[in-house]
Amino acid sequence: METLLMIAFIAAFAGLVTSLVVLYKLLTEKKAQRLEY
């Protein structure tokens, strides 16, 4: 049961990290387009 809980926790953490990375990339792309480097 503990291993299952750990797997679920790791999966949730990985999903959160990936979503944050995608959001950060989208924000940086929008800023770059706005400034027009």
Coordinates of C-alpha atoms in Angstrom, one line a residue:
M1 CA 0.0 0.0 0.0
E2 CA 2.9 2.4 0.8
T3 CA 4.5 1.8 -2.6
L4 CA 1.2 2.6 -4.3
L5 CA 0.9 5.9 -2.3
M6 CA 4.5 6.8 -3.3
I7 CA 3.8 6.1 -7.0
A8 CA 0.7 8.3 -6.8
F9 CA 2.6 11.1 -5.1
I10 CA 5.4 11.0 -7.6
A11 CA 3.0 10.9 -10.5
A12 CA 1.1 13.9 -9.1
F13 CA 4.3 15.8 -8.5
A14 CA 5.6 15.1 -12.0
G15 CA 2.4 16.3 -13.5
L16 CA 2.5 19.5 -11.5
V17 CA 6.1 20.2 -12.6
T18 CA 5.4 19.5 -16.2
S19 CA 2.3 21.8 -16.2
L20 CA 4.4 24.6 -14.5
V21 CA 7.1 24.2 -17.1
V22 CA 4.5 24.4 -20.0
L23 CA 2.9 27.5 -18.4
Y24 CA 6.3 29.2 -17.9
K25 CA 7.3 28.5 -21.6
L26 CA 3.9 29.9 -22.8
L27 CA 4.4 33.1 -20.7
T28 CA 8.0 33.6 -21.9
E29 CA 7.0 33.1 -25.5
K30 CA 4.2 35.7 -25.1
K31 CA 6.7 38.2 -23.5
A32 CA 9.2 37.6 -26.3
Q33 CA 6.6 38.2 -28.9
R34 CA 5.5 41.4 -27.1
L35 CA 9.0 42.8 -26.8
E36 CA 10.0 41.6 -30.3
Y37 CA 13.7 40.8 -29.9

